[in-house]
JSON list of C-alpha atoms in Angstrom, two decimals:
[
{"chain": "A", "resi": 1, "resn": "UNK", "atom": "CA", "xyz": [-3.73, -26.93, 11.86]},
{"chain": "A", "resi": 2, "resn": "UNK", "atom": "CA", "xyz": [-6.85, -24.57, 11.89]},
{"chain": "A", "resi": 3, "resn": "UNK", "atom": "CA", "xyz": [-8.08, -23.73, 15.54]},
{"chain": "A", "resi": 4, "resn": "UNK", "atom": "CA", "xyz": [-10.66, -21.54, 16.90]},
{"chain": "A", "resi": 5, "resn": "UNK", "atom": "CA", "xyz": [-8.97, -18.42, 18.54]},
{"chain": "A", "resi": 6, "resn": "UNK", "atom": "CA", "xyz": [-9.94, -16.71, 21.98]},
{"chain": "A", "resi": 7, "resn": "UNK", "atom": "CA", "xyz": [-9.02, -13.32, 20.42]},
{"chain": "A", "resi": 8, "resn": "UNK", "atom": "CA", "xyz": [-11.98, -10.89, 20.11]},
{"chain": "A", "resi": 9, "resn": "UNK", "atom": "CA", "xyz": [-12.56, -10.03, 16.54]},
{"chain": "A", "resi": 10, "resn": "UNK", "atom": "CA", "xyz": [-10.51, -13.10, 15.10]},
{"chain": "A", "resi": 11, "resn": "UNK", "atom": "CA", "xyz": [-12.00, -16.17, 14.15]},
{"chain": "A", "resi": 12, "resn": "UNK", "atom": "CA", "xyz": [-9.72, -19.25, 13.14]},
{"chain": "A", "resi": 13, "resn": "UNK", "atom": "CA", "xyz": [-6.04, -19.32, 12.84]},
{"chain": "A", "resi": 14, "resn": "UNK", "atom": "CA", "xyz": [-3.15, -21.53, 12.01]},
{"chain": "A", "resi": 15, "resn": "UNK", "atom": "CA", "xyz": [0.60, -21.59, 12.55]},
{"chain": "A", "resi": 16, "resn": "UNK", "atom": "CA", "xyz": [2.31, -23.88, 9.91]},
{"chain": "A", "resi": 17, "resn": "UNK", "atom": "CA", "xyz": [5.93, -23.24, 11.29]},
{"chain": "A", "resi": 18, "resn": "UNK", "atom": "CA", "xyz": [7.42, -23.91, 14.85]},
{"chain": "A", "resi": 19, "resn": "UNK", "atom": "CA", "xyz": [10.00, -20.95, 15.49]},
{"chain": "A", "resi": 20, "resn": "UNK", "atom": "CA", "xyz": [10.70, -17.65, 13.78]},
{"chain": "A", "resi": 21, "resn": "UNK", "atom": "CA", "xyz": [13.99, -16.52, 12.26]},
{"chain": "A", "resi": 22, "resn": "UNK", "atom": "CA", "xyz": [13.00, -12.82, 12.84]},
{"chain": "A", "resi": 23, "resn": "UNK", "atom": "CA", "xyz": [14.43, -13.52, 16.39]},
{"chain": "A", "resi": 24, "resn": "UNK", "atom": "CA", "xyz": [12.68, -10.46, 18.04]},
{"chain": "A", "resi": 25, "resn": "UNK", "atom": "CA", "xyz": [14.04, -9.57, 21.46]},
{"chain": "A", "resi": 26, "resn": "UNK", "atom": "CA", "xyz": [11.45, -7.26, 23.06]},
{"chain": "A", "resi": 27, "resn": "UNK", "atom": "CA", "xyz": [10.90, -10.30, 24.01]},
{"chain": "A", "resi": 28, "resn": "UNK", "atom": "CA", "xyz": [8.64, -12.33, 21.81]},
{"chain": "A", "resi": 29, "resn": "UNK", "atom": "CA", "xyz": [5.62, -13.64, 23.74]},
{"chain": "A", "resi": 30, "resn": "UNK", "atom": "CA", "xyz": [5.43, -16.52, 21.31]},
{"chain": "A", "resi": 31, "resn": "UNK", "atom": "CA", "xyz": [9.00, -17.53, 21.99]},
{"chain": "A", "resi": 32, "resn": "UNK", "atom": "CA", "xyz": [8.22, -17.40, 25.76]},
{"chain": "A", "resi": 33, "resn": "UNK", "atom": "CA", "xyz": [5.45, -19.57, 25.49]},
{"chain": "A", "resi": 34, "resn": "UNK", "atom": "CA", "xyz": [7.29, -21.95, 23.46]},
{"chain": "A", "resi": 35, "resn": "UNK", "atom": "CA", "xyz": [10.22, -22.08, 26.08]},
{"chain": "A", "resi": 36, "resn": "UNK", "atom": "CA", "xyz": [7.58, -22.34, 28.83]},
{"chain": "A", "resi": 37, "resn": "UNK", "atom": "CA", "xyz": [5.87, -25.49, 27.34]},
{"chain": "A", "resi": 38, "resn": "UNK", "atom": "CA", "xyz": [8.96, -27.06, 26.09]},
{"chain": "A", "resi": 39, "resn": "UNK", "atom": "CA", "xyz": [8.31, -26.68, 22.38]},
{"chain": "A", "resi": 40, "resn": "UNK", "atom": "CA", "xyz": [11.93, -25.05, 22.10]},
{"chain": "A", "resi": 41, "resn": "UNK", "atom": "CA", "xyz": [14.68, -25.20, 24.50]},
{"chain": "A", "resi": 42, "resn": "UNK", "atom": "CA", "xyz": [16.78, -22.18, 23.46]},
{"chain": "A", "resi": 43, "resn": "UNK", "atom": "CA", "xyz": [16.94, -18.96, 21.40]},
{"chain": "A", "resi": 44, "resn": "UNK", "atom": "CA", "xyz": [19.16, -20.53, 19.00]},
{"chain": "A", "resi": 45, "resn": "UNK", "atom": "CA", "xyz": [16.64, -23.24, 18.34]},
{"chain": "A", "resi": 46, "resn": "UNK", "atom": "CA", "xyz": [13.57, -20.99, 18.05]},
{"chain": "A", "resi": 47, "resn": "UNK", "atom": "CA", "xyz": [15.30, -18.91, 15.32]},
{"chain": "A", "resi": 48, "resn": "UNK", "atom": "CA", "xyz": [15.75, -22.02, 13.26]},
{"chain": "A", "resi": 49, "resn": "UNK", "atom": "CA", "xyz": [12.21, -22.43, 12.07]},
{"chain": "A", "resi": 50, "resn": "UNK", "atom": "CA", "xyz": [10.66, -25.93, 11.28]},
{"chain": "A", "resi": 51, "resn": "UNK", "atom": "CA", "xyz": [7.80, -26.25, 9.00]},
{"chain": "A", "resi": 52, "resn": "UNK", "atom": "CA", "xyz": [4.90, -28.73, 9.51]},
{"chain": "A", "resi": 53, "resn": "UNK", "atom": "CA", "xyz": [5.49, -30.93, 6.70]},
{"chain": "A", "resi": 54, "resn": "UNK", "atom": "CA", "xyz": [1.79, -31.97, 6.14]},
{"chain": "A", "resi": 55, "resn": "UNK", "atom": "CA", "xyz": [0.40, -28.55, 6.31]},
{"chain": "A", "resi": 56, "resn": "UNK", "atom": "CA", "xyz": [-1.34, -28.53, 3.02]},
{"chain": "A", "resi": 57, "resn": "UNK", "atom": "CA", "xyz": [-2.66, -32.04, 3.65]},
{"chain": "A", "resi": 58, "resn": "UNK", "atom": "CA", "xyz": [-4.02, -30.94, 7.00]},
{"chain": "A", "resi": 59, "resn": "UNK", "atom": "CA", "xyz": [-5.77, -27.78, 5.68]},
{"chain": "A", "resi": 60, "resn": "UNK", "atom": "CA", "xyz": [-7.59, -29.76, 2.98]},
{"chain": "A", "resi": 61, "resn": "UNK", "atom": "CA", "xyz": [-8.62, -32.36, 5.59]},
{"chain": "A", "resi": 62, "resn": "UNK", "atom": "CA", "xyz": [-9.90, -29.85, 8.09]},
{"chain": "A", "resi": 63, "resn": "UNK", "atom": "CA", "xyz": [-11.61, -27.48, 5.47]},
{"chain": "A", "resi": 64, "resn": "UNK", "atom": "CA", "xyz": [-13.87, -30.47, 4.62]},
{"chain": "A", "resi": 65, "resn": "UNK", "atom": "CA", "xyz": [-14.89, -30.62, 8.19]},
{"chain": "A", "resi": 66, "resn": "UNK", "atom": "CA", "xyz": [-15.20, -27.21, 9.54]},
{"chain": "A", "resi": 67, "resn": "UNK", "atom": "CA", "xyz": [-15.58, -25.15, 6.26]},
{"chain": "A", "resi": 68, "resn": "UNK", "atom": "CA", "xyz": [-19.00, -24.07, 7.27]},
{"chain": "A", "resi": 69, "resn": "UNK", "atom": "CA", "xyz": [-18.09, -22.90, 10.69]},
{"chain": "A", "resi": 70, "resn": "UNK", "atom": "CA", "xyz": [-14.95, -20.82, 9.68]},
{"chain": "A", "resi": 71, "resn": "UNK", "atom": "CA", "xyz": [-15.44, -17.17, 8.76]},
{"chain": "A", "resi": 72, "resn": "UNK", "atom": "CA", "xyz": [-11.70, -16.06, 8.38]},
{"chain": "A", "resi": 73, "resn": "UNK", "atom": "CA", "xyz": [-8.33, -17.63, 9.07]},
{"chain": "A", "resi": 74, "resn": "UNK", "atom": "CA", "xyz": [-5.56, -15.57, 10.74]},
{"chain": "A", "resi": 75, "resn": "UNK", "atom": "CA", "xyz": [-1.91, -15.94, 9.79]},
{"chain": "A", "resi": 76, "resn": "UNK", "atom": "CA", "xyz": [-0.14, -16.38, 12.55]},
{"chain": "A", "resi": 77, "resn": "UNK", "atom": "CA", "xyz": [-0.11, -15.86, 16.09]},
{"chain": "A", "resi": 78, "resn": "UNK", "atom": "CA", "xyz": [2.99, -17.89, 17.16]},
{"chain": "A", "resi": 79, "resn": "UNK", "atom": "CA", "xyz": [5.24, -17.55, 13.90]},
{"chain": "A", "resi": 80, "resn": "UNK", "atom": "CA", "xyz": [5.55, -15.29, 10.87]},
{"chain": "A", "resi": 81, "resn": "UNK", "atom": "CA", "xyz": [3.66, -16.39, 7.60]},
{"chain": "A", "resi": 82, "resn": "UNK", "atom": "CA", "xyz": [6.28, -14.46, 5.32]},
{"chain": "A", "resi": 83, "resn": "UNK", "atom": "CA", "xyz": [9.18, -14.84, 7.25]},
{"chain": "A", "resi": 84, "resn": "UNK", "atom": "CA", "xyz": [11.95, -12.72, 5.66]},
{"chain": "A", "resi": 85, "resn": "UNK", "atom": "CA", "xyz": [14.54, -14.47, 3.47]},
{"chain": "A", "resi": 86, "resn": "UNK", "atom": "CA", "xyz": [12.66, -17.85, 3.94]},
{"chain": "A", "resi": 87, "resn": "UNK", "atom": "CA", "xyz": [11.37, -18.84, 0.55]},
{"chain": "A", "resi": 88, "resn": "UNK", "atom": "CA", "xyz": [10.03, -22.12, 1.58]},
{"chain": "A", "resi": 89, "resn": "UNK", "atom": "CA", "xyz": [7.76, -20.67, 4.33]},
{"chain": "A", "resi": 90, "resn": "UNK", "atom": "CA", "xyz": [6.69, -18.10, 1.97]},
{"chain": "A", "resi": 91, "resn": "UNK", "atom": "CA", "xyz": [5.81, -20.31, -0.58]},
{"chain": "A", "resi": 92, "resn": "UNK", "atom": "CA", "xyz": [3.86, -22.55, 1.77]},
{"chain": "A", "resi": 93, "resn": "UNK", "atom": "CA", "xyz": [1.97, -19.59, 3.36]},
{"chain": "A", "resi": 94, "resn": "UNK", "atom": "CA", "xyz": [0.86, -18.51, -0.20]},
{"chain": "A", "resi": 95, "resn": "UNK", "atom": "CA", "xyz": [-0.31, -21.90, -1.16]},
{"chain": "A", "resi": 96, "resn": "UNK", "atom": "CA", "xyz": [-2.20, -22.31, 2.13]},
{"chain": "A", "resi": 97, "resn": "UNK", "atom": "CA", "xyz": [-4.10, -18.82, 1.47]},
{"chain": "A", "resi": 98, "resn": "UNK", "atom": "CA", "xyz": [-4.94, -20.15, -1.80]},
{"chain": "A", "resi": 99, "resn": "UNK", "atom": "CA", "xyz": [-6.45, -23.29, -0.49]},
{"chain": "A", "resi": 100, "resn": "UNK", "atom": "CA", "xyz": [-8.42, -21.46, 2.05]},
{"chain": "A", "resi": 101, "resn": "UNK", "atom": "CA", "xyz": [-9.47, -18.82, -0.36]},
{"chain": "A", "resi": 102, "resn": "UNK", "atom": "CA", "xyz": [-10.67, -21.46, -2.77]},
{"chain": "A", "resi": 103, "resn": "UNK", "atom": "CA", "xyz": [-12.99, -22.72, 0.07]},
{"chain": "A", "resi": 104, "resn": "UNK", "atom": "CA", "xyz": [-14.73, -19.23, 0.12]},
{"chain": "A", "resi": 105, "resn": "UNK", "atom": "CA", "xyz": [-12.90, -18.15, 3.29]},
{"chain": "A", "resi": 106, "resn": "UNK", "atom": "CA", "xyz": [-10.86, -14.96, 3.59]},
{"chain": "A", "resi": 107, "resn": "UNK", "atom": "CA", "xyz": [-7.64, -14.52, 5.50]},
{"chain": "A", "resi": 108, "resn": "UNK", "atom": "CA", "xyz": [-5.98, -11.91, 7.67]},
{"chain": "A", "resi": 109, "resn": "UNK", "atom": "CA", "xyz": [-2.10, -11.76, 7.40]},
{"chain": "A", "resi": 110, "resn": "UNK", "atom": "CA", "xyz": [0.22, -10.05, 9.77]},
{"chain": "A", "resi": 111, "resn": "UNK", "atom": "CA", "xyz": [4.05, -10.03, 8.99]},
{"chain": "A", "resi": 112, "resn": "UNK", "atom": "CA", "xyz": [7.40, -8.55, 9.80]},
{"chain": "A", "resi": 113, "resn": "UNK", "atom": "CA", "xyz": [8.45, -9.74, 6.28]},
{"chain": "A", "resi": 114, "resn": "UNK", "atom": "CA", "xyz": [7.72, -8.61, 3.07]},
{"chain": "A", "resi": 115, "resn": "UNK", "atom": "CA", "xyz": [4.28, -9.32, 1.55]},
{"chain": "A", "resi": 116, "resn": "UNK", "atom": "CA", "xyz": [4.52, -10.83, -1.87]},
{"chain": "A", "resi": 117, "resn": "UNK", "atom": "CA", "xyz": [2.93, -9.08, -4.74]},
{"chain": "A", "resi": 118, "resn": "UNK", "atom": "CA", "xyz": [1.14, -12.43, -5.71]},
{"chain": "A", "resi": 119, "resn": "UNK", "atom": "CA", "xyz": [-1.30, -11.43, -3.00]},
{"chain": "A", "resi": 120, "resn": "UNK", "atom": "CA", "xyz": [-3.12, -8.99, -5.08]},
{"chain": "A", "resi": 121, "resn": "UNK", "atom": "CA", "xyz": [-4.42, -11.86, -7.31]},
{"chain": "A", "resi": 122, "resn": "UNK", "atom": "CA", "xyz": [-6.27, -13.59, -4.30]},
{"chain": "A", "resi": 123, "resn": "UNK", "atom": "CA", "xyz": [-9.48, -13.08, -2.51]},
{"chain": "A", "resi": 124, "resn": "UNK", "atom": "CA", "xyz": [-10.28, -9.19, -2.32]},
{"chain": "A", "resi": 125, "resn": "UNK", "atom": "CA", "xyz": [-11.69, -9.85, 1.23]},
{"chain": "A", "resi": 126, "resn": "UNK", "atom": "CA", "xyz": [-8.26, -10.89, 2.53]},
{"chain": "A", "resi": 127, "resn": "UNK", "atom": "CA", "xyz": [-6.63, -8.27, 5.00]},
{"chain": "A", "resi": 128, "resn": "UNK", "atom": "CA", "xyz": [-2.81, -7.66, 4.77]},
{"chain": "A", "resi": 129, "resn": "UNK", "atom": "CA", "xyz": [-0.96, -6.12, 7.66]},
{"chain": "A", "resi": 130, "resn": "UNK", "atom": "CA", "xyz": [2.58, -5.53, 8.64]},
{"chain": "A", "resi": 131, "resn": "UNK", "atom": "CA", "xyz": [4.14, -4.88, 12.23]},
{"chain": "A", "resi": 132, "resn": "UNK", "atom": "CA", "xyz": [5.60, -1.41, 12.40]},
{"chain": "A", "resi": 133, "resn": "UNK", "atom": "CA", "xyz": [7.01, 0.23, 15.57]},
{"chain": "A", "resi": 134, "resn": "UNK", "atom": "CA", "xyz": [9.78, 2.58, 14.26]},
{"chain": "A", "resi": 135, "resn": "UNK", "atom": "CA", "xyz": [11.54, 3.67, 11.16]},
{"chain": "A", "resi": 136, "resn": "UNK", "atom": "CA", "xyz": [14.88, 3.44, 12.56]},
{"chain": "A", "resi": 137, "resn": "UNK", "atom": "CA", "xyz": [17.09, 0.65, 11.18]},
{"chain": "A", "resi": 138, "resn": "UNK", "atom": "CA", "xyz": [19.41, 0.56, 14.08]},
{"chain": "A", "resi": 139, "resn": "UNK", "atom": "CA", "xyz": [16.52, -0.20, 16.13]},
{"chain": "A", "resi": 140, "resn": "UNK", "atom": "CA", "xyz": [15.19, -2.71, 14.18]},
{"chain": "A", "resi": 141, "resn": "UNK", "atom": "CA", "xyz": [18.58, -4.48, 13.77]},
{"chain": "A", "resi": 142, "resn": "UNK", "atom": "CA", "xyz": [18.65, -4.71, 17.63]},
{"chain": "A", "resi": 143, "resn": "UNK", "atom": "CA", "xyz": [15.11, -5.64, 18.32]},
{"chain": "A", "resi": 144, "resn": "UNK", "atom": "CA", "xyz": [14.12, -7.47, 15.24]},
{"chain": "A", "resi": 145, "resn": "UNK", "atom": "CA", "xyz": [17.21, -8.50, 13.95]},
{"chain": "A", "resi": 146, "resn": "UNK", "atom": "CA", "xyz": [16.06, -11.15, 11.39]},
{"chain": "A", "resi": 147, "resn": "UNK", "atom": "CA", "xyz": [12.95, -9.19, 10.19]},
{"chain": "A", "resi": 148, "resn": "UNK", "atom": "CA", "xyz": [12.70, -7.15, 7.00]},
{"chain": "A", "resi": 149, "resn": "UNK", "atom": "CA", "xyz": [13.77, -3.70, 6.86]},
{"chain": "A", "resi": 150, "resn": "UNK", "atom": "CA", "xyz": [11.13, -1.23, 7.76]},
{"chain": "A", "resi": 151, "resn": "UNK", "atom": "CA", "xyz": [10.99, 0.66, 4.23]},
{"chain": "A", "resi": 152, "resn": "UNK", "atom": "CA", "xyz": [10.66, -2.75, 2.38]},
{"chain": "A", "resi": 153, "resn": "UNK", "atom": "CA", "xyz": [7.57, -3.72, 4.56]},
{"chain": "A", "resi": 154, "resn": "UNK", "atom": "CA", "xyz": [5.97, -0.43, 3.91]},
{"chain": "A", "resi": 155, "resn": "UNK", "atom": "CA", "xyz": [6.66, -0.47, 0.18]},
{"chain": "A", "resi": 156, "resn": "UNK", "atom": "CA", "xyz": [5.08, -4.10, -0.44]},
{"chain": "A", "resi": 157, "resn": "UNK", "atom": "CA", "xyz": [2.08, -3.15, 1.92]},
{"chain": "A", "resi": 158, "resn": "UNK", "atom": "CA", "xyz": [1.53, 0.15, -0.02]},
{"chain": "A", "resi": 159, "resn": "UNK", "atom": "CA", "xyz": [1.85, -1.61, -3.44]},
{"chain": "A", "resi": 160, "resn": "UNK", "atom": "CA", "xyz": [-0.80, -4.07, -2.28]},
{"chain": "A", "resi": 161, "resn": "UNK", "atom": "CA", "xyz": [-3.07, -1.20, -1.19]},
{"chain": "A", "resi": 162, "resn": "UNK", "atom": "CA", "xyz": [-2.62, 0.65, -4.53]},
{"chain": "A", "resi": 163, "resn": "UNK", "atom": "CA", "xyz": [-3.90, -2.56, -6.28]},
{"chain": "A", "resi": 164, "resn": "UNK", "atom": "CA", "xyz": [-7.21, -2.53, -4.02]},
{"chain": "A", "resi": 165, "resn": "UNK", "atom": "CA", "xyz": [-6.23, -4.81, -1.26]},
{"chain": "A", "resi": 166, "resn": "UNK", "atom": "CA", "xyz": [-7.48, -3.99, 2.41]},
{"chain": "A", "resi": 167, "resn": "UNK", "atom": "CA", "xyz": [-4.29, -3.07, 4.34]},
{"chain": "A", "resi": 168, "resn": "UNK", "atom": "CA", "xyz": [-3.48, -2.51, 8.07]},
{"chain": "A", "resi": 169, "resn": "UNK", "atom": "CA", "xyz": [-0.58, -1.76, 10.54]},
{"chain": "A", "resi": 170, "resn": "UNK", "atom": "CA", "xyz": [-0.01, -3.43, 13.82]},
{"chain": "A", "resi": 171, "resn": "UNK", "atom": "CA", "xyz": [2.04, -0.79, 15.98]},
{"chain": "A", "resi": 172, "resn": "UNK", "atom": "CA", "xyz": [2.96, -3.24, 18.68]},
{"chain": "A", "resi": 173, "resn": "UNK", "atom": "CA", "xyz": [5.02, -3.34, 20.98]},
{"chain": "A", "resi": 174, "resn": "UNK", "atom": "CA", "xyz": [5.50, 0.25, 20.67]},
{"chain": "A", "resi": 175, "resn": "UNK", "atom": "CA", "xyz": [8.85, 1.33, 22.72]},
{"chain": "A", "resi": 176, "resn": "UNK", "atom": "CA", "xyz": [9.00, 3.91, 25.46]},
{"chain": "A", "resi": 177, "resn": "UNK", "atom": "CA", "xyz": [11.53, 6.83, 24.80]},
{"chain": "A", "resi": 178, "resn": "UNK", "atom": "CA", "xyz": [13.99, 5.21, 27.09]},
{"chain": "A", "resi": 179, "resn": "UNK", "atom": "CA", "xyz": [14.57, 2.40, 24.45]},
{"chain": "A", "resi": 180, "resn": "UNK", "atom": "CA", "xyz": [14.18, 4.91, 21.48]},
{"chain": "A", "resi": 181, "resn": "UNK", "atom": "CA", "xyz": [13.44, 8.38, 21.33]},
{"chain": "A", "resi": 182, "resn": "UNK", "atom": "CA", "xyz": [11.31, 9.03, 18.24]},
{"chain": "A", "resi": 183, "resn": "UNK", "atom": "CA", "xyz": [8.35, 11.19, 16.79]},
{"chain": "A", "resi": 184, "resn": "UNK", "atom": "CA", "xyz": [5.27, 8.91, 16.18]},
{"chain": "A", "resi": 185, "resn": "UNK", "atom": "CA", "xyz": [4.23, 11.24, 13.63]},
{"chain": "A", "resi": 186, "resn": "UNK", "atom": "CA", "xyz": [6.91, 10.23, 11.31]},
{"chain": "A", "resi": 187, "resn": "UNK", "atom": "CA", "xyz": [5.74, 6.73, 11.65]},
{"chain": "A", "resi": 188, "resn": "UNK", "atom": "CA", "xyz": [2.20, 7.51, 11.08]},
{"chain": "A", "resi": 189, "resn": "UNK", "atom": "CA", "xyz": [2.64, 9.75, 7.93]},
{"chain": "A", "resi": 190, "resn": "UNK", "atom": "CA", "xyz": [4.47, 6.83, 6.20]},
{"chain": "A", "resi": 191, "resn": "UNK", "atom": "CA", "xyz": [1.27, 4.63, 6.72]},
{"chain": "A", "resi": 192, "resn": "UNK", "atom": "CA", "xyz": [-1.32, 7.25, 5.94]},
{"chain": "A", "resi": 193, "resn": "UNK", "atom": "CA", "xyz": [-2.68, 5.15, 3.12]},
{"chain": "A", "resi": 194, "resn": "UNK", "atom": "CA", "xyz": [-3.81, 2.13, 5.21]},
{"chain": "A", "resi": 195, "resn": "UNK", "atom": "CA", "xyz": [-7.30, 1.05, 6.14]},
{"chain": "A", "resi": 196, "resn": "UNK", "atom": "CA", "xyz": [-6.76, 0.13, 9.60]},
{"chain": "A", "resi": 197, "resn": "UNK", "atom": "CA", "xyz": [-4.29, 0.74, 12.51]},
{"chain": "A", "resi": 198, "resn": "UNK", "atom": "CA", "xyz": [-4.13, -0.75, 15.97]},
{"chain": "A", "resi": 199, "resn": "UNK", "atom": "CA", "xyz": [-1.73, 0.27, 18.72]},
{"chain": "A", "resi": 200, "resn": "UNK", "atom": "CA", "xyz": [-0.30, -1.05, 21.98]},
{"chain": "A", "resi": 201, "resn": "UNK", "atom": "CA", "xyz": [2.47, -0.92, 24.07]},
{"chain": "A", "resi": 202, "resn": "UNK", "atom": "CA", "xyz": [5.52, -3.09, 25.01]},
{"chain": "A", "resi": 203, "resn": "UNK", "atom": "CA", "xyz": [4.98, -5.79, 27.65]},
{"chain": "A", "resi": 204, "resn": "UNK", "atom": "CA", "xyz": [7.25, -8.32, 29.24]},
{"chain": "A", "resi": 205, "resn": "UNK", "atom": "CA", "xyz": [10.29, -5.72, 29.15]},
{"chain": "A", "resi": 206, "resn": "UNK", "atom": "CA", "xyz": [11.34, -4.39, 32.73]},
{"chain": "A", "resi": 207, "resn": "UNK", "atom": "CA", "xyz": [13.02, -1.33, 30.97]},
{"chain": "A", "resi": 208, "resn": "UNK", "atom": "CA", "xyz": [9.74, -0.23, 30.12]},
{"chain": "A", "resi": 209, "resn": "UNK", "atom": "CA", "xyz": [8.80, 0.20, 33.75]},
{"chain": "A", "resi": 210, "resn": "UNK", "atom": "CA", "xyz": [11.95, 2.36, 34.20]},
{"chain": "A", "resi": 211, "resn": "UNK", "atom": "CA", "xyz": [10.59, 5.04, 32.16]},
{"chain": "A", "resi": 212, "resn": "UNK", "atom": "CA", "xyz": [8.66, 7.71, 34.11]},
{"chain": "A", "resi": 213, "resn": "UNK", "atom": "CA", "xyz": [4.89, 7.05, 34.01]},
{"chain": "A", "resi": 214, "resn": "UNK", "atom": "CA", "xyz": [4.84, 4.45, 31.15]},
{"chain": "A", "resi": 215, "resn": "UNK", "atom": "CA", "xyz": [1.02, 4.17, 31.35]},
{"chain": "A", "resi": 216, "resn": "UNK", "atom": "CA", "xyz": [0.63, 7.81, 30.75]},
{"chain": "A", "resi": 217, "resn": "UNK", "atom": "CA", "xyz": [2.94, 7.72, 27.76]},
{"chain": "A", "resi": 218, "resn": "UNK", "atom": "CA", "xyz": [1.00, 5.01, 26.13]},
{"chain": "A", "resi": 219, "resn": "UNK", "atom": "CA", "xyz": [-2.20, 6.57, 26.79]},
{"chain": "A", "resi": 220, "resn": "UNK", "atom": "CA", "xyz": [-1.05, 9.69, 25.30]},
{"chain": "A", "resi": 221, "resn": "UNK", "atom": "CA", "xyz": [0.44, 7.91, 22.34]},
{"chain": "A", "resi": 222, "resn": "UNK", "atom": "CA", "xyz": [-2.74, 5.79, 21.76]},
{"chain": "A", "resi": 223, "resn": "UNK", "atom": "CA", "xyz": [-4.94, 9.21, 21.86]},
{"chain": "A", "resi": 224, "resn": "UNK", "atom": "CA", "xyz": [-2.60, 10.66, 19.24]},
{"chain": "A", "resi": 225, "resn": "UNK", "atom": "CA", "xyz": [-2.97, 7.50, 16.93]},
{"chain": "A", "resi": 226, "resn": "UNK", "atom": "CA", "xyz": [-6.81, 7.77, 17.28]},
{"chain": "A", "resi": 227, "resn": "UNK", "atom": "CA", "xyz": [-6.65, 11.51, 16.32]},
{"chain": "A", "resi": 228, "resn": "UNK", "atom": "CA", "xyz": [-4.37, 10.77, 13.31]},
{"chain": "A", "resi": 229, "resn": "UNK", "atom": "CA", "xyz": [-6.96, 8.06, 12.28]},
{"chain": "A", "resi": 230, "resn": "UNK", "atom": "CA", "xyz": [-9.82, 10.21, 12.55]},
{"chain": "A", "resi": 231, "resn": "UNK", "atom": "CA", "xyz": [-8.07, 12.86, 10.55]},
{"chain": "A", "resi": 232, "resn": "UNK", "atom": "CA", "xyz": [-7.13, 10.45, 7.61]},
{"chain": "A", "resi": 233, "resn": "UNK", "atom": "CA", "xyz": [-10.24, 8.41, 7.80]},
{"chain": "A", "resi": 234, "resn": "UNK", "atom": "CA", "xyz": [-8.43, 5.27, 9.02]},
{"chain": "A", "resi": 235, "resn": "UNK", "atom": "CA", "xyz": [-10.12, 2.56, 11.27]},
{"chain": "A", "resi": 236, "resn": "UNK", "atom": "CA", "xyz": [-8.48, 2.26, 14.74]},
{"chain": "A", "resi": 237, "resn": "UNK", "atom": "CA", "xyz": [-8.51, -0.59, 17.32]}
]
């Protein structure tokens, strides 16, 4: 269940669920990999998430073996830890975090769901993040059809921040203007309270390459985000 990642800046990770009901159509890299390696055979199968039934037992067992080697656990790379309108998955994630925190290990969380208020009572070293690339609900319904509304994600994140939690926003995959014309300042101004922002473009979608100079666009957007972060004393990656 717990495994060493190859991602710079991240230590261990876990994925207690196969699939994701958010059904993102950017397309989703996790879905592409699951299809490639035969873990799922269709989009319809992917959006019906399946829980690893012995998740908690596996965590307890693996913590006994590797506790001294683990500095932080990230939720998740190939699914969503607080999947929208999936209470069983949300409860499993919350209990998993509690177990890991009880072993003295902080967690890093990233979701397109709604972060529960119960998180404020857990380890203060935990980091809570949301994915956010727009504020336009029509765009969300098209590209992230099963995910939580943007405003609800932001509200929950802001409440945790107000309670003293470390918060961050993952602005990826950010769309080019031929997918949606939007003002990035409007997004940034709604998340000016967070501790950290990271930014990256949209890959694996040929429509992006049809936009004139997509690399130039993303370079400009990245510079804009960096400038915003400096002005608001927010860390950037």
